[in-house]
Tab-separated table of C-alpha atoms and ligand atoms in Angstrom:
chain	number	residue	atom	x	y	z
A	1	MET	CA	0.000	0.000	0.000
A	2	ALA	CA	1.398	3.423	-0.955
A	3	GLN	CA	1.743	5.825	1.938
A	4	LYS	CA	-1.432	7.854	2.442
A	5	ARG	CA	-1.067	11.528	3.280
A	6	LEU	CA	-3.747	12.447	5.783
A	7	ALA	CA	-5.696	15.552	6.648
A	8	ILE	CA	-7.072	14.958	10.138
A	9	LEU	CA	-9.806	17.498	10.840
A	10	GLY	CA	-10.464	17.672	14.563
A	11	SER	CA	-7.102	16.121	15.448
A	12	THR	CA	-7.316	17.108	19.124
A	13	GLY	CA	-10.576	15.250	19.719
A	14	SER	CA	-11.344	11.722	20.777
A	15	ILE	CA	-11.420	10.384	17.190
A	16	GLY	CA	-8.553	12.618	16.032
A	17	THR	CA	-6.129	11.520	18.750
A	18	GLN	CA	-6.984	7.848	18.181
A	19	ALA	CA	-6.339	8.302	14.452
A	20	LEU	CA	-2.901	9.678	15.311
A	21	ALA	CA	-2.255	6.611	17.476
A	22	ILE	CA	-2.857	4.514	14.347
A	23	VAL	CA	-0.381	6.674	12.435
A	24	ASP	CA	2.123	5.988	15.252
A	25	ALA	CA	1.640	2.252	14.829
A	26	HIS	CA	1.944	2.330	11.009
A	27	PRO	CA	4.339	5.130	10.032
A	28	GLN	CA	5.137	3.369	6.748
A	29	LEU	CA	1.448	3.500	5.708
A	30	PHE	CA	0.397	6.964	6.860
A	31	SER	CA	1.862	10.446	7.040
A	32	VAL	CA	0.258	13.599	8.384
A	33	GLU	CA	-0.224	16.481	5.968
A	34	ILE	CA	-2.859	18.607	7.744
A	35	LEU	CA	-4.096	18.842	11.322
A	36	SER	CA	-6.940	21.020	12.556
A	37	ALA	CA	-8.399	21.983	15.909
A	38	HIS	CA	-10.774	24.510	17.369
A	39	SER	CA	-9.510	25.741	20.737
A	40	ASN	CA	-7.083	23.187	22.170
A	41	ALA	CA	-3.944	25.114	21.212
A	42	ALA	CA	-1.622	23.250	23.558
A	43	LEU	CA	-2.394	19.820	22.132
A	44	LEU	CA	-2.323	21.044	18.530
A	45	ILE	CA	1.113	22.601	19.106
A	46	GLU	CA	2.352	19.325	20.572
A	47	GLN	CA	0.925	17.349	17.637
A	48	ALA	CA	2.479	19.744	15.126
A	49	GLY	CA	5.870	19.283	16.769
A	50	LYS	CA	5.578	15.519	16.686
A	51	TYR	CA	4.054	14.930	13.221
A	52	GLN	CA	5.516	17.921	11.345
A	53	PRO	CA	2.476	18.397	9.094
A	54	ASN	CA	2.628	20.735	6.134
A	55	ALA	CA	-0.038	22.917	7.770
A	56	VAL	CA	-2.347	23.240	10.746
A	57	VAL	CA	-5.658	25.089	10.804
A	58	VAL	CA	-7.105	26.638	13.948
A	59	THR	CA	-10.748	27.735	13.917
A	60	ASP	CA	-10.857	29.603	17.238
A	61	ALA	CA	-9.336	33.097	16.901
A	62	LYS	CA	-7.616	33.169	20.289
A	63	ALA	CA	-6.171	29.689	19.927
A	64	TYR	CA	-4.939	30.654	16.465
A	65	GLU	CA	-2.783	33.445	17.924
A	66	THR	CA	-1.271	31.048	20.440
A	67	VAL	CA	-0.526	28.361	17.841
A	68	LYS	CA	0.807	30.881	15.317
A	69	GLN	CA	3.257	32.229	17.862
A	70	ALA	CA	4.373	28.828	19.105
A	71	LEU	CA	5.042	27.480	15.591
A	72	SER	CA	6.551	30.695	14.176
A	73	GLY	CA	10.071	29.286	14.000
A	74	SER	CA	8.977	25.962	12.466
A	75	ASN	CA	8.207	24.693	8.960
A	76	VAL	CA	4.548	24.162	9.808
A	77	LYS	CA	2.191	26.649	8.162
A	78	VAL	CA	-0.539	27.972	10.448
A	79	PHE	CA	-3.914	29.116	9.096
A	80	GLU	CA	-7.025	30.484	10.747
A	81	GLY	CA	-10.693	29.754	10.210
A	82	HIS	CA	-13.130	27.612	8.293
A	83	ASN	CA	-12.308	29.064	4.873
A	84	ALA	CA	-8.707	27.988	5.328
A	85	LEU	CA	-9.926	24.549	6.326
A	86	ASN	CA	-12.000	24.325	3.153
A	87	GLU	CA	-8.911	25.226	1.121
A	88	VAL	CA	-6.263	22.990	2.645
A	89	VAL	CA	-8.366	19.824	2.307
A	90	GLN	CA	-8.226	20.383	-1.447
A	91	TRP	CA	-4.426	20.441	-1.637
A	92	ASP	CA	-2.806	18.011	-4.078
A	93	THR	CA	-0.680	16.666	-1.245
A	94	VAL	CA	-3.738	15.307	0.608
A	95	ASP	CA	-4.868	11.738	-0.202
A	96	PHE	CA	-7.363	11.082	2.579
A	97	VAL	CA	-9.464	13.399	4.733
A	98	LEU	CA	-10.609	12.205	8.150
A	99	GLY	CA	-13.685	14.225	9.111
A	100	ALA	CA	-13.483	14.149	12.908
A	101	ILE	CA	-14.816	17.596	13.763
A	102	VAL	CA	-17.877	17.459	16.002
A	103	GLY	CA	-21.250	18.805	14.880
A	104	TYR	CA	-22.484	20.956	12.028
A	105	ALA	CA	-19.085	22.701	12.075
A	106	GLY	CA	-17.683	19.736	10.133
A	107	LEU	CA	-20.052	19.983	7.177
A	108	HIS	CA	-18.363	22.435	4.849
A	109	SER	CA	-14.821	21.082	5.096
A	110	THR	CA	-16.139	17.607	4.269
A	111	LEU	CA	-18.037	18.948	1.273
A	112	SER	CA	-15.010	20.877	0.131
A	113	ALA	CA	-12.854	17.739	0.285
A	114	ILE	CA	-15.465	15.806	-1.718
A	115	GLU	CA	-15.525	18.609	-4.267
A	116	ALA	CA	-11.780	18.085	-4.761
A	117	GLY	CA	-12.218	14.319	-5.144
A	118	LYS	CA	-10.588	13.302	-1.864
A	119	THR	CA	-11.382	9.990	-0.223
A	120	ILE	CA	-13.247	10.678	3.020
A	121	GLY	CA	-13.167	8.800	6.293
A	122	LEU	CA	-16.284	10.166	7.957
A	123	ALA	CA	-16.693	10.245	11.727
A	124	ASN	CA	-18.667	13.498	11.657
A	125	LYS	CA	-22.164	11.985	11.413
A	126	GLU	CA	-23.827	15.409	11.703
A	127	THR	CA	-22.648	16.135	8.140
A	128	LEU	CA	-24.935	13.385	6.833
A	129	VAL	CA	-27.759	14.223	9.231
A	130	VAL	CA	-27.863	17.830	8.052
A	131	ALA	CA	-27.221	17.374	4.348
A	132	GLY	CA	-26.983	13.650	3.626
A	133	GLU	CA	-28.768	13.750	0.303
A	134	LEU	CA	-26.654	16.599	-1.104
A	135	VAL	CA	-23.415	15.205	0.307
A	136	MET	CA	-23.976	11.735	-1.148
A	137	GLN	CA	-25.043	13.213	-4.504
A	138	LYS	CA	-21.839	15.219	-4.626
A	139	ALA	CA	-19.779	12.175	-3.641
A	140	ALA	CA	-21.387	10.109	-6.406
A	141	GLU	CA	-20.820	12.862	-8.945
A	142	LYS	CA	-17.137	13.169	-7.963
A	143	ARG	CA	-16.757	9.384	-7.522
A	144	VAL	CA	-15.523	9.920	-4.001
A	145	PRO	CA	-15.654	6.993	-1.578
A	146	ILE	CA	-17.097	7.884	1.829
A	147	ILE	CA	-15.809	5.340	4.299
A	148	PRO	CA	-17.719	5.335	7.580
A	149	VAL	CA	-15.811	5.645	10.848
A	150	ASP	CA	-18.818	5.439	13.168
A	151	SER	CA	-18.559	1.908	14.592
A	152	GLU	CA	-22.089	0.835	13.607
A	153	HIS	CA	-21.685	2.077	10.059
A	154	SER	CA	-18.237	0.573	9.779
A	155	ALA	CA	-19.834	-2.708	10.874
A	156	ILE	CA	-22.492	-2.465	8.174
A	157	PHE	CA	-19.918	-1.419	5.592
A	158	GLN	CA	-17.816	-4.469	6.489
A	159	CYS	CA	-20.873	-6.762	6.350
A	160	LEU	CA	-21.643	-5.424	2.880
A	161	ALA	CA	-18.227	-6.270	1.432
A	162	GLY	CA	-18.864	-8.545	-1.553
A	163	GLU	CA	-22.654	-8.055	-1.380
A	164	ARG	CA	-25.035	-6.279	-3.743
A	165	MET	CA	-26.844	-3.296	-2.205
A	166	ASP	CA	-30.182	-4.466	-3.645
A	167	THR	CA	-29.966	-7.655	-1.565
A	168	ILE	CA	-30.241	-5.740	1.734
A	169	GLU	CA	-33.557	-6.420	3.454
A	170	LYS	CA	-32.784	-4.294	6.472
A	171	ILE	CA	-30.007	-3.130	8.722
A	172	ILE	CA	-30.016	-3.337	12.503
A	173	LEU	CA	-28.062	-0.679	14.377
A	174	THR	CA	-27.001	-1.717	17.850
A	175	ALA	CA	-27.061	0.765	20.722
A	176	SER	CA	-25.508	0.241	24.127
A	177	GLY	CA	-28.353	2.179	25.718
A	178	GLY	CA	-25.872	4.514	27.382
A	179	PRO	CA	-25.399	5.153	31.105
A	180	PHE	CA	-29.155	5.443	31.780
A	181	LEU	CA	-30.359	2.199	30.241
A	182	GLY	CA	-33.464	1.005	32.071
A	183	LYS	CA	-33.980	4.322	33.873
A	184	LYS	CA	-37.349	6.076	33.866
A	185	PRO	CA	-38.274	9.784	33.703
A	186	ASN	CA	-38.543	10.132	37.493
A	187	PHE	CA	-34.824	9.291	37.662
A	188	LEU	CA	-33.739	11.141	34.526
A	189	VAL	CA	-35.302	14.406	35.589
A	190	ASN	CA	-32.465	14.881	38.090
A	191	VAL	CA	-29.406	13.621	36.205
A	192	LYS	CA	-26.484	15.978	35.676
A	193	LYS	CA	-23.778	16.143	33.072
A	194	ALA	CA	-21.099	14.356	35.130
A	195	HIS	CA	-23.293	11.262	35.253
A	196	ALA	CA	-24.399	11.548	31.632
A	197	LEU	CA	-20.785	11.823	30.456
A	198	GLN	CA	-19.931	8.421	31.927
A	199	HIS	CA	-20.538	5.990	29.127
A	200	PRO	CA	-20.317	2.327	30.164
A	201	ASN	CA	-18.421	1.051	27.096
A	202	TRP	CA	-16.891	3.910	25.128
A	203	SER	CA	-14.766	6.938	26.000
A	204	MET	CA	-15.789	9.737	23.629
A	205	GLY	CA	-16.079	13.509	23.233
A	206	ALA	CA	-18.619	15.381	25.382
A	207	LYS	CA	-21.277	15.976	22.736
A	208	ILE	CA	-21.565	12.387	21.527
A	209	SER	CA	-21.483	11.141	25.128
A	210	ILE	CA	-24.565	13.212	25.967
A	211	ASP	CA	-26.175	12.105	22.687
A	212	SER	CA	-25.533	8.493	23.711
A	213	ALA	CA	-27.162	9.075	27.084
A	214	THR	CA	-30.307	10.540	25.453
A	215	LEU	CA	-30.267	8.024	22.530
A	216	MET	CA	-30.140	10.971	20.131
A	217	ASN	CA	-26.879	9.461	18.945
A	218	LYS	CA	-28.729	6.394	17.655
A	219	GLY	CA	-31.300	8.609	15.972
A	220	LEU	CA	-28.549	10.556	14.226
A	221	GLU	CA	-27.003	7.233	13.228
A	222	MET	CA	-30.263	6.045	11.634
A	223	ILE	CA	-30.228	9.116	9.410
A	224	GLU	CA	-26.506	8.688	8.770
A	225	ALA	CA	-27.107	5.071	7.681
A	226	LYS	CA	-30.009	6.008	5.440
A	227	TRP	CA	-27.814	8.248	3.319
A	228	LEU	CA	-24.583	6.273	3.504
A	229	PHE	CA	-26.185	3.065	2.295
A	230	GLY	CA	-29.074	4.486	0.259
A	231	LEU	CA	-31.803	2.829	2.372
A	232	GLN	CA	-35.530	3.309	2.768
A	233	ASN	CA	-36.632	4.459	6.224
A	234	GLU	CA	-38.416	1.144	6.839
A	235	GLN	CA	-35.171	-0.761	6.331
A	236	ILE	CA	-33.532	0.763	9.409
A	237	GLU	CA	-33.958	-0.751	12.883
A	238	VAL	CA	-32.404	-0.172	16.285
A	239	VAL	CA	-31.800	-2.776	18.970
A	240	ILE	CA	-30.327	-2.204	22.423
A	241	HIS	CA	-27.271	-4.364	23.046
A	242	PRO	CA	-25.657	-3.299	26.326
A	243	GLN	CA	-22.308	-5.107	25.849
A	244	SER	CA	-21.420	-3.293	22.581
A	245	ILE	CA	-19.819	-6.409	21.081
A	246	VAL	CA	-22.073	-6.781	18.037
A	247	HIS	CA	-21.448	-3.445	16.328
A	248	SER	CA	-24.388	-3.749	13.907
A	249	LEU	CA	-25.988	-6.214	11.499
A	250	VAL	CA	-27.293	-6.556	7.970
A	251	GLN	CA	-30.178	-8.861	7.058
A	252	PHE	CA	-30.312	-9.913	3.421
A	253	THR	CA	-33.242	-10.851	1.178
A	254	ASP	CA	-32.755	-14.560	1.919
A	255	GLY	CA	-33.071	-13.931	5.679
A	256	SER	CA	-29.374	-14.429	6.324
A	257	ILE	CA	-27.920	-12.009	8.881
A	258	LYS	CA	-24.303	-10.878	8.991
A	259	ALA	CA	-22.912	-9.145	12.062
A	260	GLN	CA	-19.571	-7.509	12.695
A	261	MET	CA	-18.212	-8.055	16.195
A	262	GLY	CA	-15.303	-7.053	18.357
A	263	LEU	CA	-14.446	-5.306	21.579
A	264	PRO	CA	-15.710	-1.712	21.792
A	265	ASP	CA	-12.652	0.237	20.626
A	266	MET	CA	-13.008	3.072	18.120
A	267	LYS	CA	-9.454	2.544	16.931
A	268	LEU	CA	-10.642	-0.473	14.941
A	269	PRO	CA	-13.216	1.322	12.739
A	270	ILE	CA	-10.873	4.318	12.436
A	271	GLN	CA	-8.032	2.060	11.295
A	272	TYR	CA	-10.350	0.168	8.933
A	273	ALA	CA	-11.395	3.427	7.246
A	274	MET	CA	-7.833	4.737	7.029
A	275	ALA	CA	-6.433	1.523	5.548
A	276	PHE	CA	-9.411	0.653	3.311
A	277	PRO	CA	-9.450	-1.301	1.027
A	278	GLN	CA	-6.677	-3.067	2.937
A	279	ARG	CA	-7.221	-4.755	6.276
A	280	ILE	CA	-4.083	-4.278	8.373
A	281	HIS	CA	-2.733	-5.907	11.505
A	282	ASN	CA	-2.887	-4.423	15.005
A	283	ASP	CA	-2.183	-5.498	18.560
A	284	PHE	CA	-5.475	-4.371	20.110
A	285	PRO	CA	-6.931	-6.811	22.674
A	286	ARG	CA	-9.088	-9.523	21.089
A	287	PHE	CA	-12.680	-10.379	21.998
A	288	GLN	CA	-13.054	-13.719	23.777
A	289	PHE	CA	-16.416	-15.442	23.965
A	290	LYS	CA	-15.555	-17.035	27.313
A	291	ASN	CA	-15.363	-13.565	28.923
A	292	TYR	CA	-18.966	-12.861	27.950
A	293	GLY	CA	-21.455	-15.423	29.205
A	294	THR	CA	-24.360	-13.725	27.464
A	295	LEU	CA	-24.995	-11.038	24.900
A	296	ASN	CA	-28.332	-9.263	25.418
A	297	PHE	CA	-30.683	-7.616	22.951
A	298	GLU	CA	-33.863	-5.648	23.677
A	299	ASP	CA	-36.079	-2.945	22.202
A	300	PRO	CA	-35.237	0.686	22.954
A	301	ASP	CA	-37.542	2.508	25.386
A	302	ILE	CA	-38.619	5.324	23.080
A	303	LYS	CA	-41.260	6.583	25.498
A	304	THR	CA	-38.553	7.507	27.980
A	305	PHE	CA	-35.790	8.356	25.511
A	306	ARG	CA	-37.856	10.629	23.313
A	307	ASN	CA	-34.918	11.892	21.295
A	308	LEU	CA	-34.799	8.594	19.426
A	309	GLN	CA	-38.445	9.023	18.503
A	310	LEU	CA	-37.903	12.646	17.437
A	311	ALA	CA	-34.972	11.657	15.255
A	312	THR	CA	-36.993	8.841	13.688
A	313	GLN	CA	-39.769	11.342	12.913
A	314	ALA	CA	-37.225	13.705	11.378
A	315	MET	CA	-35.848	10.893	9.232
A	316	TYR	CA	-39.315	9.994	7.916
A	317	LYS	CA	-40.230	13.641	7.361
A	318	SER	CA	-36.864	14.241	5.652
A	319	GLY	CA	-36.253	17.586	3.831
A	320	ASN	CA	-34.781	20.116	6.250
A	321	MET	CA	-36.239	18.344	9.339
A	322	PRO	CA	-33.086	16.390	10.266
A	323	CYS	CA	-31.134	19.651	9.936
A	324	ILE	CA	-33.565	21.367	12.336
A	325	LEU	CA	-33.388	18.428	14.745
A	326	ASN	CA	-29.595	18.514	14.671
A	327	ALA	CA	-29.339	22.267	15.216
A	328	ALA	CA	-31.756	22.249	18.158
A	329	ASN	CA	-29.935	19.246	19.584
A	330	GLU	CA	-26.539	20.975	19.375
A	331	VAL	CA	-27.989	23.949	21.247
A	332	VAL	CA	-29.566	21.908	24.038
A	333	VAL	CA	-26.598	19.571	24.466
A	334	ASN	CA	-24.360	22.581	24.874
A	335	ALA	CA	-26.821	24.033	27.389
A	336	PHE	CA	-26.972	20.729	29.279
A	337	ILE	CA	-23.174	20.596	29.443
A	338	ASN	CA	-23.295	24.085	30.958
A	339	ASN	CA	-26.003	23.092	33.450
A	340	LYS	CA	-28.526	25.401	31.790
A	341	VAL	CA	-31.202	22.826	30.993
A	342	GLY	CA	-32.457	19.538	32.419
A	343	PHE	CA	-31.942	16.147	30.809
A	344	LEU	CA	-35.584	15.589	29.831
A	345	GLU	CA	-36.164	19.201	28.815
A	346	MET	CA	-33.726	18.758	25.969
A	347	SER	CA	-36.367	16.723	24.108
A	348	ASP	CA	-39.051	19.350	24.759
A	349	ILE	CA	-36.963	22.062	23.133
A	350	ILE	CA	-36.012	19.911	20.157
A	351	GLU	CA	-39.639	18.931	19.624
A	352	GLN	CA	-40.896	22.523	19.757
A	353	THR	CA	-38.189	23.686	17.375
A	354	MET	CA	-39.154	20.932	14.919
A	355	GLU	CA	-42.811	21.955	15.181
A	356	GLN	CA	-42.246	25.673	14.744
A	357	LEU	CA	-39.630	25.973	11.987
A	358	PRO	CA	-40.833	26.149	8.374
A	359	PHE	CA	-40.583	22.790	6.624
A	360	ILE	CA	-38.808	22.587	3.273
A	361	GLU	CA	-39.233	19.370	1.336
A	362	LYS	CA	-36.281	19.643	-1.064
A	363	PRO	CA	-33.871	22.112	0.511
A	364	ASN	CA	-30.725	23.249	-1.294
A	365	MET	CA	-27.520	23.954	0.609
A	366	GLU	CA	-28.338	27.631	1.221
A	367	GLU	CA	-31.716	26.661	2.631
A	368	LEU	CA	-30.107	24.100	4.923
A	369	ILE	CA	-27.629	26.676	6.168
A	370	ALA	CA	-30.532	29.052	6.857
A	371	SER	CA	-32.560	26.310	8.578
A	372	ASP	CA	-29.592	25.547	10.808
A	373	THR	CA	-29.224	29.204	11.788
A	374	GLU	CA	-32.952	29.694	12.388
A	375	ALA	CA	-33.354	26.487	14.376
A	376	ARG	CA	-30.434	27.437	16.615
A	377	ALA	CA	-31.890	30.888	17.215
A	378	TYR	CA	-35.306	29.416	17.965
A	379	ALA	CA	-33.964	26.826	20.417
A	380	GLU	CA	-31.791	29.465	22.123
A	381	GLN	CA	-34.807	31.684	22.533
A	382	LEU	CA	-36.843	28.886	24.112
A	383	LEU	CA	-33.964	28.281	26.501
A	384	GLN	CA	-33.564	31.925	27.434
A	385	ASN	CA	-37.258	32.513	27.994
A	386	ASN	CA	-37.571	29.261	29.910
A	387	ASP	CA	-40.467	28.662	27.557
A	388	TYR	CA	-40.771	24.936	26.911
B	1	NAD	P1	-14.379	15.729	20.389
B	1	NAD	O1	-15.192	16.763	21.037
B	1	NAD	O2	-13.533	14.843	21.226
B	1	NAD	O3	-13.411	16.409	19.301
B	1	NAD	C1	-13.916	17.305	18.362
B	1	NAD	C2	-12.827	17.879	17.493
B	1	NAD	O4	-13.428	18.856	16.629
B	1	NAD	C3	-11.725	18.588	18.267
B	1	NAD	O5	-10.486	18.405	17.617
B	1	NAD	C4	-12.121	20.063	18.187
B	1	NAD	O6	-11.017	20.933	18.211
B	1	NAD	C5	-12.813	20.124	16.843
B	1	NAD	N1	-13.884	21.142	16.832
B	1	NAD	C6	-14.834	21.334	17.773
B	1	NAD	N2	-15.623	22.372	17.444
B	1	NAD	C7	-15.163	22.834	16.266
B	1	NAD	C8	-15.546	23.916	15.419
B	1	NAD	N3	-16.577	24.728	15.729
B	1	NAD	N4	-14.860	24.111	14.283
B	1	NAD	C9	-13.808	23.305	13.963
B	1	NAD	N5	-13.392	22.302	14.733
B	1	NAD	C10	-14.059	22.052	15.867
B	1	NAD	O7	-15.376	14.858	19.486
B	1	NAD	P2	-15.248	13.329	19.076
B	1	NAD	O8	-15.856	12.501	20.133
B	1	NAD	O9	-13.875	13.026	18.596
B	1	NAD	O10	-16.277	13.271	17.844
B	1	NAD	C11	-15.958	13.776	16.568
B	1	NAD	C12	-17.031	13.305	15.585
B	1	NAD	O11	-16.947	11.889	15.479
B	1	NAD	C13	-18.460	13.609	16.037
B	1	NAD	O12	-19.234	13.939	14.947
B	1	NAD	C14	-18.918	12.310	16.653
B	1	NAD	O13	-20.307	12.126	16.556
B	1	NAD	C15	-18.193	11.296	15.786
B	1	NAD	N6	-17.960	10.010	16.468
B	1	NAD	C16	-17.195	9.963	17.578
B	1	NAD	C17	-16.992	8.763	18.237
B	1	NAD	C18	-16.110	8.678	19.449
B	1	NAD	O14	-15.871	7.574	19.948
B	1	NAD	N7	-15.590	9.764	19.976
B	1	NAD	C19	-17.597	7.598	17.736
B	1	NAD	C20	-18.370	7.680	16.587
B	1	NAD	C21	-18.549	8.892	15.953
B	2	MG	MG1	-21.725	5.045	16.714
């Protein structure tokens, strides 16, 4: 395999740092061309020193000044802002772009990389939630492979190797259920961020950890899967599987089911996406059946975890509704992290934002950008007026 030159967008995050650990293990296969971060200047400076990328991009103005100063005597170019990000991903020296920015903020750099024909490893599920149809259209037009990094989607992608897409009957996304599995509203009404951030199986960034606790993450993943694999809404199912060993499944037209399994470790799907179409060796711990007496599966409790229901509604409604859902969710998750809203109230605000924003059936990119802005403003207003 020729050495791949990587742009790692969001290199200071949970996915970004794990991707760099894979580079460490396989320096002959990967080199680092671009790194980007928002506000963690210290870690980005350290990464720049270690990996000597051609350039780094910093999207937070204050962090930019710090990074610029620290790297002034080095060969690493330092750029500021999202426009710079959109430019550097198009450089000839980039072979593979890992989209590991969190939230809507990752959309435009991913699109820009697709525009330039770069292979994408996509962790940033919000990109497909907001604009899945347009993103996949653009990828098809530019013949750009989008390799999923999300563990469930990597599982499905791996199950589909050698299969025809028109033989899929349905896919089954597994969900751990998060830290509050089995809890009821009378318990959830009092939970705080410290508790919600403690995921039983995975160690992840703050936003996705809260989304896992509310099951919004699984809802976002349903929409992500719909666009990635070109599925009908009815073909997408969710099952709770608390051990996170079966990472997802595909059922084919003959009733046969394929599952992809392994210990819960994001480094595996990240490595799979980076090395694709190769499968490369690693020394990660191996799953052993004897350590797991039972694997459990049950239906999600959508009455309690209403975000999963709201996301399912948004998926069926389609148009700009998933974009509205995502924007409102980003606002309330941020508020929850700052102790400004209760756990259950997050769903109330998302629901009201979905009800109140104008629906657009076939939005173009400008309309999606506007929907995102309006939905954020609406959700913020509900929060500020305590009106939900
Ligand atoms: P994180 O919060 O740990 O890291 C986010 C990264 O994005 C950081 O490098 C940060 O600097 C950058 N960033 C944040 N805000 C930004 C902005 N406004 N503009 C530009 N850059 C910004 O997040 P994470 O857990 O690594 O998740 C990244 C993405 O991967 C998310 O979309 C998440 O849903 C997805 N994902 C993560 C995991 C996981 O295990 N962490 C698993 C599956 C999917
Ligand atoms: Mg996932």
